[in-house]
mmCIF file of C-alpha atoms in Angstrom:
data_model
loop_
_atom_site.group_PDB
_atom_site.id
_atom_site.type_symbol
_atom_site.label_atom_id
_atom_site.label_comp_id
_atom_site.label_asym_id
_atom_site.label_seq_id
_atom_site.Cartn_x
_atom_site.Cartn_y
_atom_site.Cartn_z
ATOM 1 C CA MET A 1 6.485 -25.471 14.984
ATOM 2 C CA SER A 2 5.033 -28.723 13.397
ATOM 3 C CA GLY A 3 1.237 -28.210 13.785
ATOM 4 C CA PRO A 4 -1.038 -26.703 11.087
ATOM 5 C CA ILE A 5 -0.569 -22.961 10.182
ATOM 6 C CA VAL A 6 -3.492 -21.083 8.756
ATOM 7 C CA VAL A 7 -3.132 -17.726 6.948
ATOM 8 C CA VAL A 8 -6.322 -15.682 6.618
ATOM 9 C CA GLY A 9 -6.002 -13.333 3.673
ATOM 10 C CA ALA A 10 -4.731 -14.113 0.153
ATOM 11 C CA GLY A 11 -3.150 -10.804 -0.702
ATOM 12 C CA GLN A 12 0.559 -10.049 -0.815
ATOM 13 C CA ALA A 13 1.095 -10.408 2.893
ATOM 14 C CA GLY A 14 -0.760 -13.754 3.281
ATOM 15 C CA PHE A 15 0.847 -15.159 0.093
ATOM 16 C CA GLN A 16 4.376 -14.119 1.124
ATOM 17 C CA ALA A 17 3.810 -15.547 4.798
ATOM 18 C CA ALA A 18 3.055 -18.958 3.242
ATOM 19 C CA VAL A 19 5.926 -18.834 0.918
ATOM 20 C CA SER A 20 8.389 -17.632 3.577
ATOM 21 C CA LEU A 21 7.164 -20.404 5.929
ATOM 22 C CA ARG A 22 8.156 -23.031 3.360
ATOM 23 C CA GLU A 23 11.436 -21.212 2.522
ATOM 24 C CA THR A 24 12.449 -21.203 6.255
ATOM 25 C CA GLY A 25 11.757 -24.969 6.623
ATOM 26 C CA PHE A 26 8.091 -25.250 7.721
ATOM 27 C CA ALA A 27 6.921 -28.525 6.348
ATOM 28 C CA GLY A 28 3.579 -28.961 8.249
ATOM 29 C CA PRO A 29 0.041 -28.286 6.806
ATOM 30 C CA LEU A 30 -0.299 -24.723 5.542
ATOM 31 C CA THR A 31 -3.545 -23.136 4.441
ATOM 32 C CA ILE A 32 -4.300 -19.818 2.827
ATOM 33 C CA VAL A 33 -7.893 -18.712 3.294
ATOM 34 C CA GLY A 34 -9.031 -16.047 0.749
ATOM 35 C CA ASP A 35 -12.300 -14.329 0.024
ATOM 36 C CA GLU A 36 -11.788 -13.694 -3.657
ATOM 37 C CA PRO A 37 -11.826 -16.179 -6.464
ATOM 38 C CA GLY A 38 -8.600 -17.121 -8.234
ATOM 39 C CA LEU A 39 -4.945 -17.235 -7.109
ATOM 40 C CA PRO A 40 -3.370 -14.498 -5.038
ATOM 41 C CA TYR A 41 -2.318 -11.446 -7.133
ATOM 42 C CA GLN A 42 -0.556 -8.127 -6.838
ATOM 43 C CA ARG A 43 -2.551 -5.139 -6.171
ATOM 44 C CA PRO A 44 -0.233 -2.115 -7.082
ATOM 45 C CA PRO A 45 -0.478 -2.654 -10.927
ATOM 46 C CA LEU A 46 -4.315 -2.378 -10.632
ATOM 47 C CA SER A 47 -4.184 1.446 -10.554
ATOM 48 C CA LYS A 48 -1.504 1.722 -13.208
ATOM 49 C CA ALA A 49 -0.490 -0.629 -16.133
ATOM 50 C CA TYR A 50 -3.364 -3.061 -15.497
ATOM 51 C CA LEU A 51 -5.843 -0.303 -16.436
ATOM 52 C CA LEU A 52 -4.315 0.232 -19.709
ATOM 53 C CA ALA A 53 -3.793 -3.541 -20.674
ATOM 54 C CA SER A 54 -6.095 -5.442 -22.986
ATOM 55 C CA PRO A 55 -8.182 -8.226 -21.359
ATOM 56 C CA ASP A 56 -6.534 -10.453 -23.831
ATOM 57 C CA ASP A 57 -2.938 -9.607 -22.599
ATOM 58 C CA PRO A 58 -1.052 -12.071 -20.720
ATOM 59 C CA ASP A 59 -1.706 -12.167 -16.964
ATOM 60 C CA THR A 60 0.883 -9.992 -15.151
ATOM 61 C CA VAL A 61 -0.639 -9.661 -11.738
ATOM 62 C CA THR A 62 -1.114 -13.254 -10.471
ATOM 63 C CA LEU A 63 1.692 -13.936 -8.026
ATOM 64 C CA ARG A 64 2.481 -17.478 -8.870
ATOM 65 C CA PRO A 65 0.772 -20.140 -11.246
ATOM 66 C CA GLN A 66 -1.238 -22.996 -9.800
ATOM 67 C CA ALA A 67 1.634 -25.382 -10.235
ATOM 68 C CA PHE A 68 3.732 -23.361 -7.748
ATOM 69 C CA PHE A 69 1.135 -23.874 -4.970
ATOM 70 C CA GLU A 70 0.956 -27.578 -5.787
ATOM 71 C CA ARG A 71 4.739 -27.924 -5.772
ATOM 72 C CA HIS A 72 5.006 -26.269 -2.361
ATOM 73 C CA THR A 73 1.943 -27.949 -0.888
ATOM 74 C CA LEU A 74 0.136 -24.654 -0.257
ATOM 75 C CA LYS A 75 -3.563 -25.024 -0.130
ATOM 76 C CA VAL A 76 -5.708 -22.035 -1.106
ATOM 77 C CA VAL A 77 -9.344 -22.030 0.145
ATOM 78 C CA HIS A 78 -11.761 -19.744 -1.427
ATOM 79 C CA ASP A 79 -14.179 -19.671 1.422
ATOM 80 C CA PRO A 80 -14.130 -16.537 3.614
ATOM 81 C CA ALA A 81 -13.321 -16.706 7.336
ATOM 82 C CA VAL A 82 -16.106 -15.628 9.482
ATOM 83 C CA ALA A 83 -15.009 -16.240 12.925
ATOM 84 C CA ILE A 84 -12.124 -17.376 15.102
ATOM 85 C CA ASP A 85 -12.723 -19.959 17.836
ATOM 86 C CA ARG A 86 -9.702 -19.115 20.008
ATOM 87 C CA PRO A 87 -10.424 -21.754 22.816
ATOM 88 C CA ARG A 88 -10.549 -24.523 20.135
ATOM 89 C CA SER A 89 -7.836 -22.963 17.985
ATOM 90 C CA ARG A 90 -10.088 -23.119 14.908
ATOM 91 C CA VAL A 91 -11.068 -20.824 12.082
ATOM 92 C CA ARG A 92 -14.694 -21.105 10.948
ATOM 93 C CA LEU A 93 -15.472 -20.399 7.316
ATOM 94 C CA ARG A 94 -18.662 -19.162 5.656
ATOM 95 C CA SER A 95 -19.542 -22.651 4.364
ATOM 96 C CA GLY A 96 -19.658 -23.824 8.048
ATOM 97 C CA ARG A 97 -16.371 -25.649 7.824
ATOM 98 C CA ALA A 98 -13.725 -25.216 10.554
ATOM 99 C CA ILE A 99 -10.022 -25.377 9.974
ATOM 100 C CA PRO A 100 -7.744 -26.126 13.121
ATOM 101 C CA TYR A 101 -4.508 -24.114 13.601
ATOM 102 C CA ALA A 102 -1.437 -24.386 15.821
ATOM 103 C CA HIS A 103 -0.810 -20.692 14.765
ATOM 104 C CA LEU A 104 -2.994 -18.256 12.844
ATOM 105 C CA VAL A 105 -1.688 -15.458 10.796
ATOM 106 C CA LEU A 106 -4.157 -12.595 10.132
ATOM 107 C CA ALA A 107 -3.322 -10.965 6.832
ATOM 108 C CA VAL A 108 -6.814 -9.639 6.212
ATOM 109 C CA GLY A 109 -5.833 -6.393 4.592
ATOM 110 C CA ALA A 110 -8.093 -3.357 4.184
ATOM 111 C CA ARG A 111 -11.065 -2.351 2.159
ATOM 112 C CA ALA A 112 -11.658 0.924 0.257
ATOM 113 C CA ARG A 113 -13.318 3.625 2.134
ATOM 114 C CA LYS A 114 -16.820 4.548 0.792
ATOM 115 C CA LEU A 115 -17.836 8.134 -0.004
ATOM 116 C CA PRO A 116 -20.351 9.126 2.556
ATOM 117 C CA VAL A 117 -22.535 11.453 0.365
ATOM 118 C CA PRO A 118 -25.868 11.116 -1.406
ATOM 119 C CA GLY A 119 -25.564 9.501 -4.752
ATOM 120 C CA SER A 120 -22.626 7.277 -3.898
ATOM 121 C CA ASP A 121 -24.509 4.164 -4.786
ATOM 122 C CA LEU A 122 -25.063 5.256 -8.459
ATOM 123 C CA ASP A 123 -23.793 3.086 -11.203
ATOM 124 C CA ARG A 124 -20.191 3.923 -12.418
ATOM 125 C CA VAL A 125 -19.275 5.171 -8.993
ATOM 126 C CA LEU A 126 -16.276 2.908 -8.347
ATOM 127 C CA THR A 127 -13.551 2.163 -5.768
ATOM 128 C CA LEU A 128 -10.338 0.408 -6.816
ATOM 129 C CA ARG A 129 -9.110 -2.152 -4.317
ATOM 130 C CA THR A 130 -9.674 -5.669 -6.017
ATOM 131 C CA ARG A 131 -9.023 -7.100 -9.432
ATOM 132 C CA ALA A 132 -12.824 -7.292 -10.135
ATOM 133 C CA GLU A 133 -13.071 -3.441 -9.568
ATOM 134 C CA ALA A 134 -10.125 -2.828 -11.871
ATOM 135 C CA ASP A 135 -11.604 -5.000 -14.528
ATOM 136 C CA VAL A 136 -14.776 -2.895 -14.391
ATOM 137 C CA LEU A 137 -12.773 0.466 -14.581
ATOM 138 C CA ARG A 138 -10.636 -0.833 -17.321
ATOM 139 C CA GLY A 139 -13.666 -1.681 -19.435
ATOM 140 C CA LEU A 140 -14.903 1.870 -19.125
ATOM 141 C CA LEU A 141 -11.678 3.790 -19.912
ATOM 142 C CA ARG A 142 -11.619 5.102 -23.417
ATOM 143 C CA GLU A 143 -10.915 8.215 -25.373
ATOM 144 C CA GLY A 144 -13.085 11.139 -24.493
ATOM 145 C CA ILE A 145 -14.888 9.623 -21.421
ATOM 146 C CA ARG A 146 -14.934 12.108 -18.455
ATOM 147 C CA VAL A 147 -13.386 10.509 -15.325
ATOM 148 C CA VAL A 148 -13.669 12.265 -11.918
ATOM 149 C CA VAL A 149 -11.334 11.078 -9.379
ATOM 150 C CA ILE A 150 -12.201 11.901 -5.673
ATOM 151 C CA GLY A 151 -9.038 11.949 -3.609
ATOM 152 C CA GLY A 152 -5.582 13.106 -4.622
ATOM 153 C CA GLY A 153 -3.448 10.305 -2.942
ATOM 154 C CA PHE A 154 -1.315 7.747 -4.612
ATOM 155 C CA ILE A 155 -4.334 5.742 -5.995
ATOM 156 C CA GLY A 156 -6.161 8.782 -7.187
ATOM 157 C CA MET A 157 -3.211 10.326 -9.017
ATOM 158 C CA GLU A 158 -2.162 6.903 -10.511
ATOM 159 C CA VAL A 159 -5.773 6.456 -11.740
ATOM 160 C CA ALA A 160 -5.724 10.011 -13.275
ATOM 161 C CA ALA A 161 -2.531 9.295 -15.042
ATOM 162 C CA ALA A 162 -3.944 6.011 -16.446
ATOM 163 C CA ALA A 163 -7.105 7.736 -17.547
ATOM 164 C CA ARG A 164 -5.136 10.486 -19.458
ATOM 165 C CA LYS A 165 -2.946 7.864 -21.207
ATOM 166 C CA ALA A 166 -6.257 6.190 -22.306
ATOM 167 C CA GLY A 167 -7.442 9.439 -23.815
ATOM 168 C CA ALA A 168 -9.954 10.196 -21.126
ATOM 169 C CA HIS A 169 -10.562 13.442 -19.505
ATOM 170 C CA ALA A 170 -9.428 13.334 -15.935
ATOM 171 C CA ILE A 171 -10.215 15.708 -13.091
ATOM 172 C CA VAL A 172 -8.999 15.112 -9.536
ATOM 173 C CA ILE A 173 -10.855 16.534 -6.557
ATOM 174 C CA GLU A 174 -8.828 16.877 -3.255
ATOM 175 C CA THR A 175 -9.994 18.310 0.029
ATOM 176 C CA LEU A 176 -6.415 19.402 1.025
ATOM 177 C CA ASP A 177 -4.384 22.199 -0.454
ATOM 178 C CA ARG A 178 -1.992 19.872 -2.392
ATOM 179 C CA VAL A 179 -1.975 16.371 -3.826
ATOM 180 C CA MET A 180 -0.527 13.403 -1.831
ATOM 181 C CA ALA A 181 -0.205 15.583 1.156
ATOM 182 C CA ARG A 182 -0.378 12.844 3.667
ATOM 183 C CA VAL A 183 2.596 11.047 2.142
ATOM 184 C CA VAL A 184 4.977 13.381 0.511
ATOM 185 C CA SER A 185 6.457 16.852 1.018
ATOM 186 C CA PRO A 186 5.123 20.120 -0.458
ATOM 187 C CA GLU A 187 8.035 20.073 -2.940
ATOM 188 C CA THR A 188 7.103 16.646 -4.302
ATOM 189 C CA SER A 189 3.433 17.543 -4.281
ATOM 190 C CA ALA A 190 4.176 20.588 -6.398
ATOM 191 C CA HIS A 191 6.310 18.631 -8.893
ATOM 192 C CA VAL A 192 3.454 16.008 -9.250
ATOM 193 C CA GLU A 193 0.817 18.702 -9.801
ATOM 194 C CA ALA A 194 2.959 20.375 -12.490
ATOM 195 C CA VAL A 195 3.584 17.151 -14.360
ATOM 196 C CA HIS A 196 -0.112 16.219 -14.228
ATOM 197 C CA ALA A 197 -1.126 19.705 -15.561
ATOM 198 C CA ASP A 198 1.247 19.418 -18.413
ATOM 199 C CA GLN A 199 -0.305 15.980 -19.263
ATOM 200 C CA GLY A 200 -3.788 17.514 -19.101
ATOM 201 C CA THR A 201 -5.126 16.415 -15.714
ATOM 202 C CA ALA A 202 -7.193 19.012 -14.084
ATOM 203 C CA ILE A 203 -6.820 19.257 -10.321
ATOM 204 C CA VAL A 204 -9.203 21.002 -7.883
ATOM 205 C CA LEU A 205 -7.631 21.547 -4.493
ATOM 206 C CA GLY A 206 -9.413 22.592 -1.179
ATOM 207 C CA ARG A 207 -12.829 21.443 -2.137
ATOM 208 C CA SER A 208 -14.875 18.486 -1.027
ATOM 209 C CA VAL A 209 -17.750 16.572 -2.629
ATOM 210 C CA THR A 210 -21.173 16.978 -1.183
ATOM 211 C CA ALA A 211 -23.277 14.821 -3.541
ATOM 212 C CA LEU A 212 -23.280 12.880 -6.662
ATOM 213 C CA HIS A 213 -26.111 13.152 -9.252
ATOM 214 C CA GLY A 214 -27.268 10.689 -11.875
ATOM 215 C CA VAL A 215 -29.481 10.110 -14.822
ATOM 216 C CA ALA A 216 -31.370 6.916 -15.006
ATOM 217 C CA GLY A 217 -29.351 5.379 -12.106
ATOM 218 C CA THR A 218 -25.891 6.196 -13.585
ATOM 219 C CA VAL A 219 -23.600 9.037 -12.283
ATOM 220 C CA SER A 220 -23.598 12.189 -14.406
ATOM 221 C CA GLU A 221 -22.355 14.988 -12.031
ATOM 222 C CA VAL A 222 -20.214 15.533 -9.059
ATOM 223 C CA GLU A 223 -21.367 18.524 -6.799
ATOM 224 C CA LEU A 224 -18.685 20.252 -4.691
ATOM 225 C CA ASP A 225 -19.057 22.151 -1.486
ATOM 226 C CA ASP A 226 -18.887 25.521 -3.369
ATOM 227 C CA GLY A 227 -21.977 24.569 -5.480
ATOM 228 C CA ARG A 228 -20.106 23.643 -8.663
ATOM 229 C CA ARG A 229 -21.281 20.711 -10.544
ATOM 230 C CA ILE A 230 -18.685 18.757 -12.509
ATOM 231 C CA PRO A 231 -19.833 16.466 -15.412
ATOM 232 C CA ALA A 232 -18.829 12.840 -14.958
ATOM 233 C CA ASP A 233 -19.136 9.649 -16.916
ATOM 234 C CA VAL A 234 -17.180 7.606 -14.322
ATOM 235 C CA VAL A 235 -16.263 8.590 -10.715
ATOM 236 C CA VAL A 236 -13.460 6.786 -8.922
ATOM 237 C CA VAL A 237 -13.375 7.262 -5.105
ATOM 238 C CA GLY A 238 -9.951 6.998 -3.656
ATOM 239 C CA ILE A 239 -10.224 8.390 -0.231
ATOM 240 C CA GLY A 240 -8.198 5.864 1.755
ATOM 241 C CA VAL A 241 -8.919 2.422 3.267
ATOM 242 C CA VAL A 242 -10.479 0.871 6.345
ATOM 243 C CA PRO A 243 -8.450 -1.972 7.960
ATOM 244 C CA ASN A 244 -10.409 -5.212 8.292
ATOM 245 C CA THR A 245 -10.477 -5.694 11.926
ATOM 246 C CA GLU A 246 -13.921 -7.255 12.467
ATOM 247 C CA LEU A 247 -12.740 -10.853 12.570
ATOM 248 C CA ALA A 248 -10.103 -10.034 15.188
ATOM 249 C CA GLN A 249 -12.329 -7.829 17.207
ATOM 250 C CA CYS A 250 -15.223 -10.520 17.422
ATOM 251 C CA ALA A 251 -12.561 -12.970 18.612
ATOM 252 C CA GLY A 252 -11.691 -10.508 21.627
ATOM 253 C CA LEU A 253 -8.351 -9.357 20.245
ATOM 254 C CA GLU A 254 -7.340 -5.615 20.625
ATOM 255 C CA VAL A 255 -7.964 -3.376 17.652
ATOM 256 C CA GLY A 256 -7.526 0.304 16.913
ATOM 257 C CA ASP A 257 -6.460 1.669 13.604
ATOM 258 C CA GLY A 258 -5.711 -1.961 12.739
ATOM 259 C CA ILE A 259 -5.079 -5.190 14.668
ATOM 260 C CA VAL A 260 -2.834 -4.328 17.581
ATOM 261 C CA VAL A 261 0.332 -6.288 17.717
ATOM 262 C CA ASP A 262 3.712 -6.045 19.524
ATOM 263 C CA GLU A 263 7.211 -5.596 18.201
ATOM 264 C CA GLN A 264 7.134 -9.269 17.146
ATOM 265 C CA LEU A 265 3.907 -8.775 15.237
ATOM 266 C CA LEU A 266 2.044 -10.864 17.850
ATOM 267 C CA THR A 267 -1.448 -10.107 19.197
ATOM 268 C CA ALA A 268 -2.091 -10.645 22.888
ATOM 269 C CA ASP A 269 -2.806 -14.169 21.972
ATOM 270 C CA PRO A 270 0.595 -15.957 21.440
ATOM 271 C CA ARG A 271 -1.040 -18.204 18.745
ATOM 272 C CA ILE A 272 -2.217 -15.350 16.625
ATOM 273 C CA SER A 273 -0.043 -12.944 14.525
ATOM 274 C CA ALA A 274 -1.206 -10.006 12.297
ATOM 275 C CA ILE A 275 0.692 -8.674 9.299
ATOM 276 C CA GLY A 276 0.401 -6.311 6.435
ATOM 277 C CA ASP A 277 -2.200 -3.560 5.898
ATOM 278 C CA CYS A 278 -4.386 -4.653 8.788
ATOM 279 C CA ALA A 279 -1.677 -4.627 11.503
ATOM 280 C CA SER A 280 -0.964 -1.708 13.910
ATOM 281 C CA TYR A 281 2.586 -2.150 15.190
ATOM 282 C CA PRO A 282 5.069 -0.217 17.147
ATOM 283 C CA SER A 283 7.333 1.404 14.503
ATOM 284 C CA LYS A 284 10.819 2.581 15.259
ATOM 285 C CA HIS A 285 10.790 4.729 12.228
ATOM 286 C CA ALA A 286 7.407 6.509 12.959
ATOM 287 C CA GLY A 287 8.224 6.924 16.613
ATOM 288 C CA SER A 288 4.829 5.580 17.479
ATOM 289 C CA ARG A 289 2.328 2.906 16.290
ATOM 290 C CA ALA A 290 1.843 2.564 12.601
ATOM 291 C CA ARG A 291 -0.323 0.951 10.130
ATOM 292 C CA LEU A 292 1.243 0.954 6.596
ATOM 293 C CA GLU A 293 -0.152 0.112 3.256
ATOM 294 C CA SER A 294 2.716 -1.053 1.026
ATOM 295 C CA VAL A 295 4.160 -4.114 -0.586
ATOM 296 C CA GLN A 296 7.317 -3.629 1.376
ATOM 297 C CA ASN A 297 5.430 -3.527 4.720
ATOM 298 C CA ALA A 298 3.506 -6.767 3.723
ATOM 299 C CA VAL A 299 6.501 -8.699 2.602
ATOM 300 C CA ASP A 300 8.791 -7.749 5.496
ATOM 301 C CA HIS A 301 6.009 -8.535 7.975
ATOM 302 C CA ALA A 302 5.534 -11.912 6.436
ATOM 303 C CA HIS A 303 9.293 -12.720 6.458
ATOM 304 C CA HIS A 304 9.611 -11.781 10.136
ATOM 305 C CA VAL A 305 6.548 -13.811 11.255
ATOM 306 C CA ALA A 306 7.798 -16.855 9.276
ATOM 307 C CA THR A 307 11.337 -16.567 10.720
ATOM 308 C CA ARG A 308 9.772 -16.438 14.310
ATOM 309 C CA LEU A 309 7.560 -19.334 13.687
ATOM 310 C CA THR A 310 10.365 -21.623 12.343
ATOM 311 C CA GLY A 311 12.398 -21.170 15.472
ATOM 312 C CA ALA A 312 15.108 -18.790 14.363
ATOM 313 C CA PRO A 313 16.214 -15.969 16.805
ATOM 314 C CA SER A 314 13.997 -12.902 16.037
ATOM 315 C CA GLN A 315 14.666 -9.417 17.103
ATOM 316 C CA ALA A 316 12.047 -6.721 17.179
ATOM 317 C CA TYR A 317 10.627 -5.758 13.817
ATOM 318 C CA ALA A 318 12.480 -2.720 12.640
ATOM 319 C CA GLN A 319 12.595 -2.754 8.801
ATOM 320 C CA VAL A 320 12.843 0.705 7.075
ATOM 321 C CA PRO A 321 9.465 1.449 5.490
ATOM 322 C CA TRP A 322 9.433 2.430 1.750
ATOM 323 C CA PHE A 323 6.799 3.282 -0.663
ATOM 324 C CA TRP A 324 6.552 4.080 -4.467
ATOM 325 C CA THR A 325 4.333 5.296 -7.212
ATOM 326 C CA HIS A 326 4.631 5.633 -10.971
ATOM 327 C CA GLN A 327 2.780 8.403 -12.830
ATOM 328 C CA PHE A 328 3.495 9.436 -16.381
ATOM 329 C CA GLY A 329 7.336 9.513 -16.375
ATOM 330 C CA MET A 330 7.699 9.993 -12.754
ATOM 331 C CA ARG A 331 9.164 7.311 -10.460
ATOM 332 C CA ILE A 332 8.575 8.603 -6.843
ATOM 333 C CA GLN A 333 10.132 6.470 -4.109
ATOM 334 C CA THR A 334 10.058 7.305 -0.406
ATOM 335 C CA ALA A 335 12.156 5.669 2.334
ATOM 336 C CA GLY A 336 11.355 6.318 5.989
ATOM 337 C CA ILE A 337 8.339 8.170 7.384
ATOM 338 C CA GLY A 338 8.069 11.952 7.266
ATOM 339 C CA ARG A 339 6.281 14.261 9.708
ATOM 340 C CA ALA A 340 4.540 17.590 9.029
ATOM 341 C CA ASP A 341 7.167 19.625 10.880
ATOM 342 C CA ASP A 342 10.254 18.136 9.328
ATOM 343 C CA LEU A 343 13.134 20.260 8.199
ATOM 344 C CA ARG A 344 13.276 19.664 4.466
ATOM 345 C CA VAL A 345 16.520 19.809 2.370
ATOM 346 C CA LEU A 346 16.682 19.461 -1.350
ATOM 347 C CA HIS A 347 19.262 17.336 -2.952
ATOM 348 C CA GLY A 348 19.133 17.758 -6.703
ATOM 349 C CA ASP A 349 17.251 20.209 -8.842
ATOM 350 C CA PRO A 350 13.493 19.893 -9.212
ATOM 351 C CA THR A 351 13.495 21.920 -12.471
ATOM 352 C CA GLU A 352 15.327 18.997 -14.087
ATOM 353 C CA GLY A 353 12.715 16.543 -12.791
ATOM 354 C CA LYS A 354 15.253 14.535 -10.833
ATOM 355 C CA PHE A 355 15.627 15.375 -7.067
ATOM 356 C CA SER A 356 15.290 14.020 -3.543
ATOM 357 C CA VAL A 357 13.676 15.755 -0.459
ATOM 358 C CA CYS A 358 15.598 14.874 2.664
ATOM 359 C CA ARG A 359 13.529 15.202 5.755
ATOM 360 C CA TYR A 360 14.908 15.697 9.200
ATOM 361 C CA GLN A 361 13.866 15.972 12.885
ATOM 362 C CA GLY A 362 16.665 18.140 14.208
ATOM 363 C CA ASP A 363 19.791 16.568 12.718
ATOM 364 C CA ARG A 364 18.270 13.112 12.528
ATOM 365 C CA LEU A 365 17.321 12.001 8.941
ATOM 366 C CA VAL A 366 13.739 10.471 9.138
ATOM 367 C CA ALA A 367 12.786 10.070 5.401
ATOM 368 C CA VAL A 368 14.080 10.707 1.848
ATOM 369 C CA GLU A 369 11.641 11.262 -0.977
ATOM 370 C CA SER A 370 13.206 10.662 -4.424
ATOM 371 C CA VAL A 371 11.803 11.713 -7.790
ATOM 372 C CA ASN A 372 13.461 9.790 -10.681
ATOM 373 C CA ARG A 373 16.582 9.262 -8.446
ATOM 374 C CA THR A 374 16.493 5.632 -7.722
ATOM 375 C CA GLY A 375 20.158 5.536 -6.610
ATOM 376 C CA ASP A 376 19.237 8.058 -3.852
ATOM 377 C CA HIS A 377 16.425 5.885 -2.816
ATOM 378 C CA ILE A 378 18.314 2.660 -2.559
ATOM 379 C CA GLY A 379 21.161 4.486 -0.707
ATOM 380 C CA ALA A 380 18.795 6.142 1.616
ATOM 381 C CA ARG A 381 17.201 2.869 2.670
ATOM 382 C CA LYS A 382 20.667 1.650 3.657
ATOM 383 C CA VAL A 383 21.408 4.831 5.514
ATOM 384 C CA LEU A 384 18.124 4.859 7.459
ATOM 385 C CA ALA A 385 18.652 1.244 8.483
ATOM 386 C CA GLY A 386 22.106 2.264 9.977
ATOM 387 C CA ALA A 387 23.105 4.331 12.952
ATOM 388 C CA GLN A 388 25.069 7.016 11.158
ATOM 389 C CA HIS A 389 22.993 9.673 9.098
ATOM 390 C CA PRO A 390 24.200 12.568 7.084
ATOM 391 C CA THR A 391 23.490 16.031 8.394
ATOM 392 C CA PRO A 392 21.346 18.563 6.513
ATOM 393 C CA HIS A 393 24.640 20.394 5.586
ATOM 394 C CA GLN A 394 26.204 17.191 4.188
ATOM 395 C CA VAL A 395 23.576 16.343 1.793
ATOM 396 C CA THR A 396 23.898 19.793 0.166
ATOM 397 C CA GLN A 397 27.661 19.392 -0.463
ATOM 398 C CA PRO A 398 28.796 18.879 -4.170
ATOM 399 C CA GLY A 399 29.233 15.192 -4.924
ATOM 400 C CA PHE A 400 27.362 13.861 -1.945
ATOM 401 C CA THR A 401 25.576 10.563 -2.594
ATOM 402 C CA PHE A 402 23.619 8.310 -0.246
ATOM 403 C CA LYS A 403 25.357 5.215 -1.717
ATOM 404 C CA ALA A 404 28.863 6.621 -0.916
ATOM 405 C CA PHE A 405 27.709 7.702 2.615
ATOM 406 C CA ALA A 406 26.249 4.218 3.269
ATOM 407 C CA ALA A 407 29.452 2.570 2.000
ATOM 408 C CA GLN A 408 31.661 4.832 4.118
ATOM 409 C CA THR A 409 29.765 4.297 7.333
ATOM 410 C CA ALA A 410 29.661 0.493 6.671
ATOM 411 C CA THR A 411 33.431 0.421 6.314
ATOM 412 C CA ALA A 412 33.946 2.611 9.502
ATOM 413 C CA ALA A 413 31.776 0.255 11.488
ATOM 414 C CA ARG A 414 33.983 -2.821 10.752
#
């Protein structure tokens, strides 16, 4: 392809799409359209180390300096896209300017879900999706402040850990019966809850928030469905995200839980791809459509589309999904996608703080969650990408490692 390519979205997926296009030989005009000021940056640190850093510390989240974009002729436009003119192959920006494209990559991401209760518009009720939001929260975190986190997913538990490290009081409110229930097994949830409890995080399970109350326009209490009122100086809402599908929908593209794409990450319009957090794609590993929110998903989607657009043969997208979170001394890494009815087999000893949960559908390994066992995680990614998987019995045998199994199966396949 030699015509201009426009990437809408300046997050991890959009940035990587532009970089991968240059790396795979695309030399034509390439524009990244963003809706935030500044250069593209990483989001994962925003709920972890970034919250504990001083504003005077070196910038560790910007993906590349300005010189990189100039050297690779990557144009970044800080002017949000407001419409796609498909008949004319143009993207219209808020300023009224229109940018032509031979191919359009939608990497528009997702936005934080708002808390739908009275008082959610009070001051110091925050979500955490952008650098600007993280800057606000970082400016509030200090010793003794009372932080209530609504939502016990990855973001919520990471924020709670950062708050405790800053000396703040932290309490997590989760509607389900365990933290991170949508993404990890009961065994991993129990370990996370125990570590947080040891570090002073209070966790309230099985309760929902019905209202937020304030004094002089600033939040002061969180009311639960059992009538309890929890004092709060800051409330952080981490109840998931909503994919940004409006631009695609207004252009007549199919959307559902995300922008609908095929196994090549193409929409029904062959001139438009969608990648990253906003894309709903057929996943071999989920066994259905999936919309995943991870750096791995964003980067691998971007590589795949860049390869396809530069003319290299491209098979259906089938990369193994993986996710991670750091909280206190825990490094939790998941490869694959688990289901609620999985058979779960422990590899290692949770009492030692180092173990993996191997999740099976029948005898088929579908996911491995590793707590402080990075070797298991790396090996499991290789195993899940291959055709041969260890049985539940094999992973319980003394001396079993995913690394060794992956090496043996690779040798046997030659």
